[in-house]
PDB file of C-alpha atoms in Angstrom:
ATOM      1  CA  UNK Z   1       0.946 -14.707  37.557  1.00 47.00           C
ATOM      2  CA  UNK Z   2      -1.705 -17.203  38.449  1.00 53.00           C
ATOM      3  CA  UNK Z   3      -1.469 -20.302  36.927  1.00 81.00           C
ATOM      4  CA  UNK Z   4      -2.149 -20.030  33.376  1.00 81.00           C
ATOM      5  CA  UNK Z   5      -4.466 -23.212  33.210  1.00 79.00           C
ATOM      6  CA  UNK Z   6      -6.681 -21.784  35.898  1.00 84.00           C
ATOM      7  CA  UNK Z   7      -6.959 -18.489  33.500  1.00 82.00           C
ATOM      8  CA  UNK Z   8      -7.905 -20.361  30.753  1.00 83.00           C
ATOM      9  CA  UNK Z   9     -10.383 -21.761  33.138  1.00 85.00           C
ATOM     10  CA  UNK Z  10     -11.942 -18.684  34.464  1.00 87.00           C
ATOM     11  CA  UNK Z  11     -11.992 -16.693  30.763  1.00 81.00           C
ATOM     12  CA  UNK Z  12     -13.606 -19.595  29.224  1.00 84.00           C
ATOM     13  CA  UNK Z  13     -16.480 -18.831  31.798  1.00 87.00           C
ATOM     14  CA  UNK Z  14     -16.323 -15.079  30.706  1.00 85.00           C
ATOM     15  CA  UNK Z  15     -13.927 -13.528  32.985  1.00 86.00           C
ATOM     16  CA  UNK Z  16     -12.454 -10.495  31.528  1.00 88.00           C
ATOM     17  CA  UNK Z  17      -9.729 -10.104  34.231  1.00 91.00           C
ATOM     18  CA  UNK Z  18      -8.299 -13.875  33.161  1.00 88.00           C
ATOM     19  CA  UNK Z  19      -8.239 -12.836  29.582  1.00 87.00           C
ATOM     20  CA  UNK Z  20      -6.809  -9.698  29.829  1.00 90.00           C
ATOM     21  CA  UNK Z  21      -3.821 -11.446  31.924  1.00 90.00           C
ATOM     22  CA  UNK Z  22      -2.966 -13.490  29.650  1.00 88.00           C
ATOM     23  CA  UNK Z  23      -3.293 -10.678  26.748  1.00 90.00           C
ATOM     24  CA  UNK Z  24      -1.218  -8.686  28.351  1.00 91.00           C
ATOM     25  CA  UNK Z  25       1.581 -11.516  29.320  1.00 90.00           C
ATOM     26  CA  UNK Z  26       1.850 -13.037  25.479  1.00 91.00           C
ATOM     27  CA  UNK Z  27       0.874  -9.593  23.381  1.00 93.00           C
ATOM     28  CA  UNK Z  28       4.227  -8.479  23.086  1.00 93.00           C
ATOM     29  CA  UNK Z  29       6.349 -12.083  23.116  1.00 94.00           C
ATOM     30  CA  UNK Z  30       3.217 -13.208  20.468  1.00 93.00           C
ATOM     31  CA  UNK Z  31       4.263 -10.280  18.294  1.00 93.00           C
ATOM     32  CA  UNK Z  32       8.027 -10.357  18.339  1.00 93.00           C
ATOM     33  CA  UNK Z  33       7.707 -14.422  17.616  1.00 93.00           C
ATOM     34  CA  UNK Z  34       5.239 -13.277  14.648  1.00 93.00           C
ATOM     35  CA  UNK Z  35       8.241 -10.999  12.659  1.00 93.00           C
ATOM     36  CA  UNK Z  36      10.047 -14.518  12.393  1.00 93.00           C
ATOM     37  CA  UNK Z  37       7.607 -15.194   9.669  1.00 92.00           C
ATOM     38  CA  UNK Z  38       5.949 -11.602   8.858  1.00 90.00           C
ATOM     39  CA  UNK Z  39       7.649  -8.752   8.169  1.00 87.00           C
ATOM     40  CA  UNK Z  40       5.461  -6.222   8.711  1.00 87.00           C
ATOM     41  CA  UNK Z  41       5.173  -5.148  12.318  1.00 88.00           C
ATOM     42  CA  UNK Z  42       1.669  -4.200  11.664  1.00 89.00           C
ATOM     43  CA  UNK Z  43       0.538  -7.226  10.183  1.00 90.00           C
ATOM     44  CA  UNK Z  44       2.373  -9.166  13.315  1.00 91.00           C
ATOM     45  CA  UNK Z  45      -0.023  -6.823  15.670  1.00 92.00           C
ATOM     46  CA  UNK Z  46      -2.851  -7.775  13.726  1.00 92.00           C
ATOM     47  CA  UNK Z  47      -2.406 -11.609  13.607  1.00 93.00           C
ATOM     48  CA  UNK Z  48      -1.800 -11.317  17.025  1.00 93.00           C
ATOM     49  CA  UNK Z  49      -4.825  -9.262  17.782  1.00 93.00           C
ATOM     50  CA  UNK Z  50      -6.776 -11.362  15.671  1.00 92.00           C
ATOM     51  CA  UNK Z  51      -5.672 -14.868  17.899  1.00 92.00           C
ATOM     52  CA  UNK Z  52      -6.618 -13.379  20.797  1.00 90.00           C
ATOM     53  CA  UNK Z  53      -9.776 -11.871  19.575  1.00 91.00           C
ATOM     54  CA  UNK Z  54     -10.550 -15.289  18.035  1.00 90.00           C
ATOM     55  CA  UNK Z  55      -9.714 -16.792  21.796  1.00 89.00           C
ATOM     56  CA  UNK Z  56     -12.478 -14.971  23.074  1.00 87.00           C
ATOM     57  CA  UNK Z  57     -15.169 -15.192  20.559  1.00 88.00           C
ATOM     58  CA  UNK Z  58     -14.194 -19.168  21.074  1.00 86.00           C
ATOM     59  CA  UNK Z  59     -13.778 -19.438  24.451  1.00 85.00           C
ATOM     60  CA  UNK Z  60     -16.518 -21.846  25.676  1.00 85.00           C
ATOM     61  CA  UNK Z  61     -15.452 -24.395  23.425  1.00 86.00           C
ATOM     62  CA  UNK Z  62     -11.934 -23.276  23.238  1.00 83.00           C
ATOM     63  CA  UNK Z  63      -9.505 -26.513  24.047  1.00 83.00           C
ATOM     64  CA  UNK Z  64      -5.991 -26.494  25.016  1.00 83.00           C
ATOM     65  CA  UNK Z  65      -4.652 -30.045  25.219  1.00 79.00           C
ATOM     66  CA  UNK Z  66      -0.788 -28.703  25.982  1.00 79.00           C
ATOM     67  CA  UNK Z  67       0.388 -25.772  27.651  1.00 86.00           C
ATOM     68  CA  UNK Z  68      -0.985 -22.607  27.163  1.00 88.00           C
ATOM     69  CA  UNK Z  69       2.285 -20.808  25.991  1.00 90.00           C
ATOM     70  CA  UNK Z  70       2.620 -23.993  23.658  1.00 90.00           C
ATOM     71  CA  UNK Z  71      -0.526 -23.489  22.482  1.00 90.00           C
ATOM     72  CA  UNK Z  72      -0.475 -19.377  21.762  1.00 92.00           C
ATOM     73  CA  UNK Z  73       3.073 -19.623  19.691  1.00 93.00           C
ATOM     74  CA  UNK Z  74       1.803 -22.746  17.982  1.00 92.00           C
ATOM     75  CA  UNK Z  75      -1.664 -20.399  17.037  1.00 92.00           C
ATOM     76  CA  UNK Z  76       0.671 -17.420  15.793  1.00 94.00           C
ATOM     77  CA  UNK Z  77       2.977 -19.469  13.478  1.00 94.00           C
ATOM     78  CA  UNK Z  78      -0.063 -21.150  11.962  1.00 92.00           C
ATOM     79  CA  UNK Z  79      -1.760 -17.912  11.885  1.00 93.00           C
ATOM     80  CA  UNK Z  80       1.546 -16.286  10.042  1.00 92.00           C
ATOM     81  CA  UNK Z  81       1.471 -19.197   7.610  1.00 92.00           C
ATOM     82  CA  UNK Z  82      -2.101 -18.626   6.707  1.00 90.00           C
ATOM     83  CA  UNK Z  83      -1.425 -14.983   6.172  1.00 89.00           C
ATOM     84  CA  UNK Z  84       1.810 -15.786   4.213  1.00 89.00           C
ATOM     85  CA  UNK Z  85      -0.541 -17.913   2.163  1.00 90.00           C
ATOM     86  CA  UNK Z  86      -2.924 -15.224   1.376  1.00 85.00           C
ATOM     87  CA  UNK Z  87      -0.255 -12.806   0.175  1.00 85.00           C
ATOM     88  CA  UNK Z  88       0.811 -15.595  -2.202  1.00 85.00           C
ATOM     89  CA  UNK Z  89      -2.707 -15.625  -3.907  1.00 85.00           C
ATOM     90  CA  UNK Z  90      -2.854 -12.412  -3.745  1.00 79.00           C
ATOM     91  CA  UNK Z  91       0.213 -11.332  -5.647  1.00 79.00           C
ATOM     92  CA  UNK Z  92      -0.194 -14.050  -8.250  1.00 80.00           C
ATOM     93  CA  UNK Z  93      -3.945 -12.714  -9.070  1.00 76.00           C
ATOM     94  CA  UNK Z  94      -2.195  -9.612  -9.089  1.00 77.00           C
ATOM     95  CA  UNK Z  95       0.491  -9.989 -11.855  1.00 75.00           C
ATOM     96  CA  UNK Z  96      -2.283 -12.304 -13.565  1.00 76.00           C
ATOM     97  CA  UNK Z  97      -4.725  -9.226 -13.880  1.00 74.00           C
ATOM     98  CA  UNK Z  98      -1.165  -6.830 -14.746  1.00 73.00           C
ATOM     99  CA  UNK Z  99      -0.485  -9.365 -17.248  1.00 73.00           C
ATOM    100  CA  UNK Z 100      -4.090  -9.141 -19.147  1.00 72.00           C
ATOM    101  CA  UNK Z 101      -3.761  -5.619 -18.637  1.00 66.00           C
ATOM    102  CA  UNK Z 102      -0.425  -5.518 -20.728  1.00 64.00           C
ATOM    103  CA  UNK Z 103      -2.159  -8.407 -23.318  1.00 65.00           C
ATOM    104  CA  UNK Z 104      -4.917  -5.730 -23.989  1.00 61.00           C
ATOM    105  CA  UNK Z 105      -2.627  -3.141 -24.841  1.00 56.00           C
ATOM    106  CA  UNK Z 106      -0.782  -5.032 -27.044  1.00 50.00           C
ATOM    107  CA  UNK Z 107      -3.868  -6.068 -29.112  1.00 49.00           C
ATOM    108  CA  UNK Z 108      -3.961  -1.737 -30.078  1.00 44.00           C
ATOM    109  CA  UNK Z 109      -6.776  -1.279 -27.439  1.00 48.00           C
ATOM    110  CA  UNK Z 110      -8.343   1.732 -28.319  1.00 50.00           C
ATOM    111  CA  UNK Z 111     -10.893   4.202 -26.047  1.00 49.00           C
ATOM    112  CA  UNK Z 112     -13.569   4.570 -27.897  1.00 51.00           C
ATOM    113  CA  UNK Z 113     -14.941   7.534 -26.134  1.00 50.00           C
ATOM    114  CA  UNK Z 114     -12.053  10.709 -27.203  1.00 52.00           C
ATOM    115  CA  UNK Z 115     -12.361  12.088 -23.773  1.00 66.00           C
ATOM    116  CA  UNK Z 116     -12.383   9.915 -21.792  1.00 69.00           C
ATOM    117  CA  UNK Z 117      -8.338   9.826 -20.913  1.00 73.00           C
ATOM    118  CA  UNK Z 118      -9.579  13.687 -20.145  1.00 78.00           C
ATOM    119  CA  UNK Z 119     -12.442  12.622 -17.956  1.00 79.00           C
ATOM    120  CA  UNK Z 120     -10.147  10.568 -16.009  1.00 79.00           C
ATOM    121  CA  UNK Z 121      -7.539  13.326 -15.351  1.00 82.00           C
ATOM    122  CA  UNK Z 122      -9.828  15.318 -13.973  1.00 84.00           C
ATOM    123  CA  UNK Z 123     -11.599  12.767 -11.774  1.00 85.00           C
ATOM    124  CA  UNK Z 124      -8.135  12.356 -10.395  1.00 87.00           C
ATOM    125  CA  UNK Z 125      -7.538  15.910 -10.142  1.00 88.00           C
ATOM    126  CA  UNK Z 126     -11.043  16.313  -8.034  1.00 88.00           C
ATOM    127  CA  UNK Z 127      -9.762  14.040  -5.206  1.00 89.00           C
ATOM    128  CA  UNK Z 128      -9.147  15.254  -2.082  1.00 90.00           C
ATOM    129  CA  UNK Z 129      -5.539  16.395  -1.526  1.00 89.00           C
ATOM    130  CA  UNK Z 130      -4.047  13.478  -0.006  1.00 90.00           C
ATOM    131  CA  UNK Z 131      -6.555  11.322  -1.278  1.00 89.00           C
ATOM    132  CA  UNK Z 132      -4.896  12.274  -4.954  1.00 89.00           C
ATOM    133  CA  UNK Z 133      -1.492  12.311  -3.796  1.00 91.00           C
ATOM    134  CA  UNK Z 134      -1.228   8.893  -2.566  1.00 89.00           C
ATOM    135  CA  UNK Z 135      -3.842   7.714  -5.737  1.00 88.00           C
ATOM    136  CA  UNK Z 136      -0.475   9.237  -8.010  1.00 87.00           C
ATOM    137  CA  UNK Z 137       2.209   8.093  -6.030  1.00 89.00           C
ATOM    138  CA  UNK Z 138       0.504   4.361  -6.415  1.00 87.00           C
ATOM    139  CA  UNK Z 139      -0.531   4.555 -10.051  1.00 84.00           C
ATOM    140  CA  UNK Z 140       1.730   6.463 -11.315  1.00 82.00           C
ATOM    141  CA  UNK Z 141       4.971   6.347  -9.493  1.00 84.00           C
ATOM    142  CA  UNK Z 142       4.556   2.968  -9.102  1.00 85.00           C
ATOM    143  CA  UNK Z 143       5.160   2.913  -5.271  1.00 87.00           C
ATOM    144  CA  UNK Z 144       3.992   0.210  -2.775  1.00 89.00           C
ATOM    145  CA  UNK Z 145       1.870   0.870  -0.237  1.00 89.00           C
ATOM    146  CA  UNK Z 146       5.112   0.607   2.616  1.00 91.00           C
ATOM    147  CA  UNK Z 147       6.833   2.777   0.584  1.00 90.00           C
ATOM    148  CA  UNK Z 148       3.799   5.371   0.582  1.00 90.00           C
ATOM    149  CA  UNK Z 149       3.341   5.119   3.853  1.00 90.00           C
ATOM    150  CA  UNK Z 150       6.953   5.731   4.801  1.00 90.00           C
ATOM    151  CA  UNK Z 151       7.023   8.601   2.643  1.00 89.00           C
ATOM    152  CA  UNK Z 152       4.448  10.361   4.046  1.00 90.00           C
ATOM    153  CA  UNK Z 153       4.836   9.194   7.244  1.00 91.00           C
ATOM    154  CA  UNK Z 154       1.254   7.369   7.248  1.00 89.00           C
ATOM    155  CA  UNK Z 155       0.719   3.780   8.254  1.00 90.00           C
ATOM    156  CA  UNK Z 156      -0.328   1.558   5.451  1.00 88.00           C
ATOM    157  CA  UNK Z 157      -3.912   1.128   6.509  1.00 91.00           C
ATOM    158  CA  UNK Z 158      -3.866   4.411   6.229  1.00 90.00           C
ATOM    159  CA  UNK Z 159      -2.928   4.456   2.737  1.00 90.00           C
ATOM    160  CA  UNK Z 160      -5.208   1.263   1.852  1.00 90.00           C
ATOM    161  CA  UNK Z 161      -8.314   3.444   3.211  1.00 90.00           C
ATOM    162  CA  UNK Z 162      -7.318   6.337   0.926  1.00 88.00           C
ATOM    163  CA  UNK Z 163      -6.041   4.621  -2.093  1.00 88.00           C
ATOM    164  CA  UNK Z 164      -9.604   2.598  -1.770  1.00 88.00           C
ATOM    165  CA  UNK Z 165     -11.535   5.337  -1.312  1.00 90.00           C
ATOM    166  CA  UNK Z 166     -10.142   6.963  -4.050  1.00 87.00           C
ATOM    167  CA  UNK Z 167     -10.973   4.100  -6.288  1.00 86.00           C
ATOM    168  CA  UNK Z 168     -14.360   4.110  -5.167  1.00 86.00           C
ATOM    169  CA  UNK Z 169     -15.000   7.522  -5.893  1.00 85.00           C
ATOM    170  CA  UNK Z 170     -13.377   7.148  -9.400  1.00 81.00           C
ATOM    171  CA  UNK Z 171     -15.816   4.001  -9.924  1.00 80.00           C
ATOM    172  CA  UNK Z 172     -18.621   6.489  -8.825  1.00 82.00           C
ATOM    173  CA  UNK Z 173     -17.403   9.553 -11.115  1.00 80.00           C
ATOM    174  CA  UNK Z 174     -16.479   7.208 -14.340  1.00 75.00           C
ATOM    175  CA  UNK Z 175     -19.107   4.429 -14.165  1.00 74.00           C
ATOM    176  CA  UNK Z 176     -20.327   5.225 -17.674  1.00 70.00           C
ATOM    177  CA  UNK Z 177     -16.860   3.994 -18.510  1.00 66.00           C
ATOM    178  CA  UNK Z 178     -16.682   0.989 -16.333  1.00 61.00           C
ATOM    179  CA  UNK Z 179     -16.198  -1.509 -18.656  1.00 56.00           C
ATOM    180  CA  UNK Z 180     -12.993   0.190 -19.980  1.00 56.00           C
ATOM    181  CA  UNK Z 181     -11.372   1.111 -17.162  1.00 53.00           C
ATOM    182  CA  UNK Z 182     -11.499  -2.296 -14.691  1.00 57.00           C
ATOM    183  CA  UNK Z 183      -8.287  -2.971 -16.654  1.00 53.00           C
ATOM    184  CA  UNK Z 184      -7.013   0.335 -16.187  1.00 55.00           C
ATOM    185  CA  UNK Z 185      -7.014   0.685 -12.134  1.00 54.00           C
ATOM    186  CA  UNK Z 186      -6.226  -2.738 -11.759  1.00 54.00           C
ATOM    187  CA  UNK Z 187      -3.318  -2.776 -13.425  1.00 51.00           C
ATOM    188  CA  UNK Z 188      -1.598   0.135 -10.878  1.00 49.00           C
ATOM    189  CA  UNK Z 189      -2.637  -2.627  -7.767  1.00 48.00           C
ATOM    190  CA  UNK Z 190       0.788  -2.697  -6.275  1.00 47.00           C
ATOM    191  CA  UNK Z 191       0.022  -4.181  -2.973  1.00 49.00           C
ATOM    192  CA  UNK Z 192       1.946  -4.301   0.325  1.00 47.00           C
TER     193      UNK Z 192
END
């Protein structure tokens, strides 16, 4: 391989050839250094993918003061930490809107529209097929989205896309009821 400084040197000017050298030398090391920190083998492609895509939109004022290998691991562990991060606000928001969810129901919350537990069945029931499937195996099975996913042998962006499209379309179908029902899909947001 050419010498990596020189690469940096020539994709910083916009060749494609440089960059795709050193994508293709750090991809998989990048990712396997990621699962140290993350999990997911997804989400250690995507942080990856996301350095590198960030390396190019950066490029012209992209500065590497040690070496480049230095400076790719040291972008992935940060890059892991931020994501860890994330996940941490997310999960607390999470239980915090499960936990007015449950507050609600103690205070004898009451529908005041008689069918609308009705209207909501049958919302559900109008899904598409595996649209609904993986809507009931999150709400009301209780599964995560890995566990989804490795049930039905989908990836979880996969199940993300259908579980949020199915919430849109419930949004659409019940909006009359919005107000009521925030609390009652967000309480089923299991998460990754």
């Amino acid at each position: 391989m050419k010498d990596e400084n020189q690469l940096v040197e020539q994709f910083k000017k916009g060749n494609k050839q440089s960059f795709e050298i050193l994508f293709r030398s750090y991809y998989a090391p990048l990712c396997l250094f990621a699962t140290k920190y993350v999990s997911n083998n997804d989400d250690c492609e995507e942080i990856v993918q996301e350095l590198f895509f960030k390396l190019w939109e950066n490029r012209k004022t992209l500065q590497i003061t040690s070496s480049v290998k230095g400076y790719l691991f040291s972008s992935v562990k940060n890059q892991c930490f931020n994501y860890l991060k994330h996940q941490k606000i997310k999960n607390k928001h999470q239980a915090e809107t499960i936990r007015e969810y449950e507050n609600s129901l103690d205070s004898d919350f009451d529908f005041p529209e008689t069918g609308l537990l009705q209207k909501i069945s049958e919302s559900i029931e109008a899904l598409p097929p595996r649209r609904r499937e993986i809507f009931k195996l999150s709400r009301e099975q209780g599964l995560k989205y890995q566990e989804i996913a490795d049930q039905l042998g989908l990836s979880v962006k996969t199940v993300e896309t259908h579980l949020g499209l199915a919430l849109k379309s419930l949004r659409e179908t019940l909006k009359q009821y919005r107000q009521i029902l925030i609390s009652f899909f967000m309480c089923g947001i299991k998460g990754k």
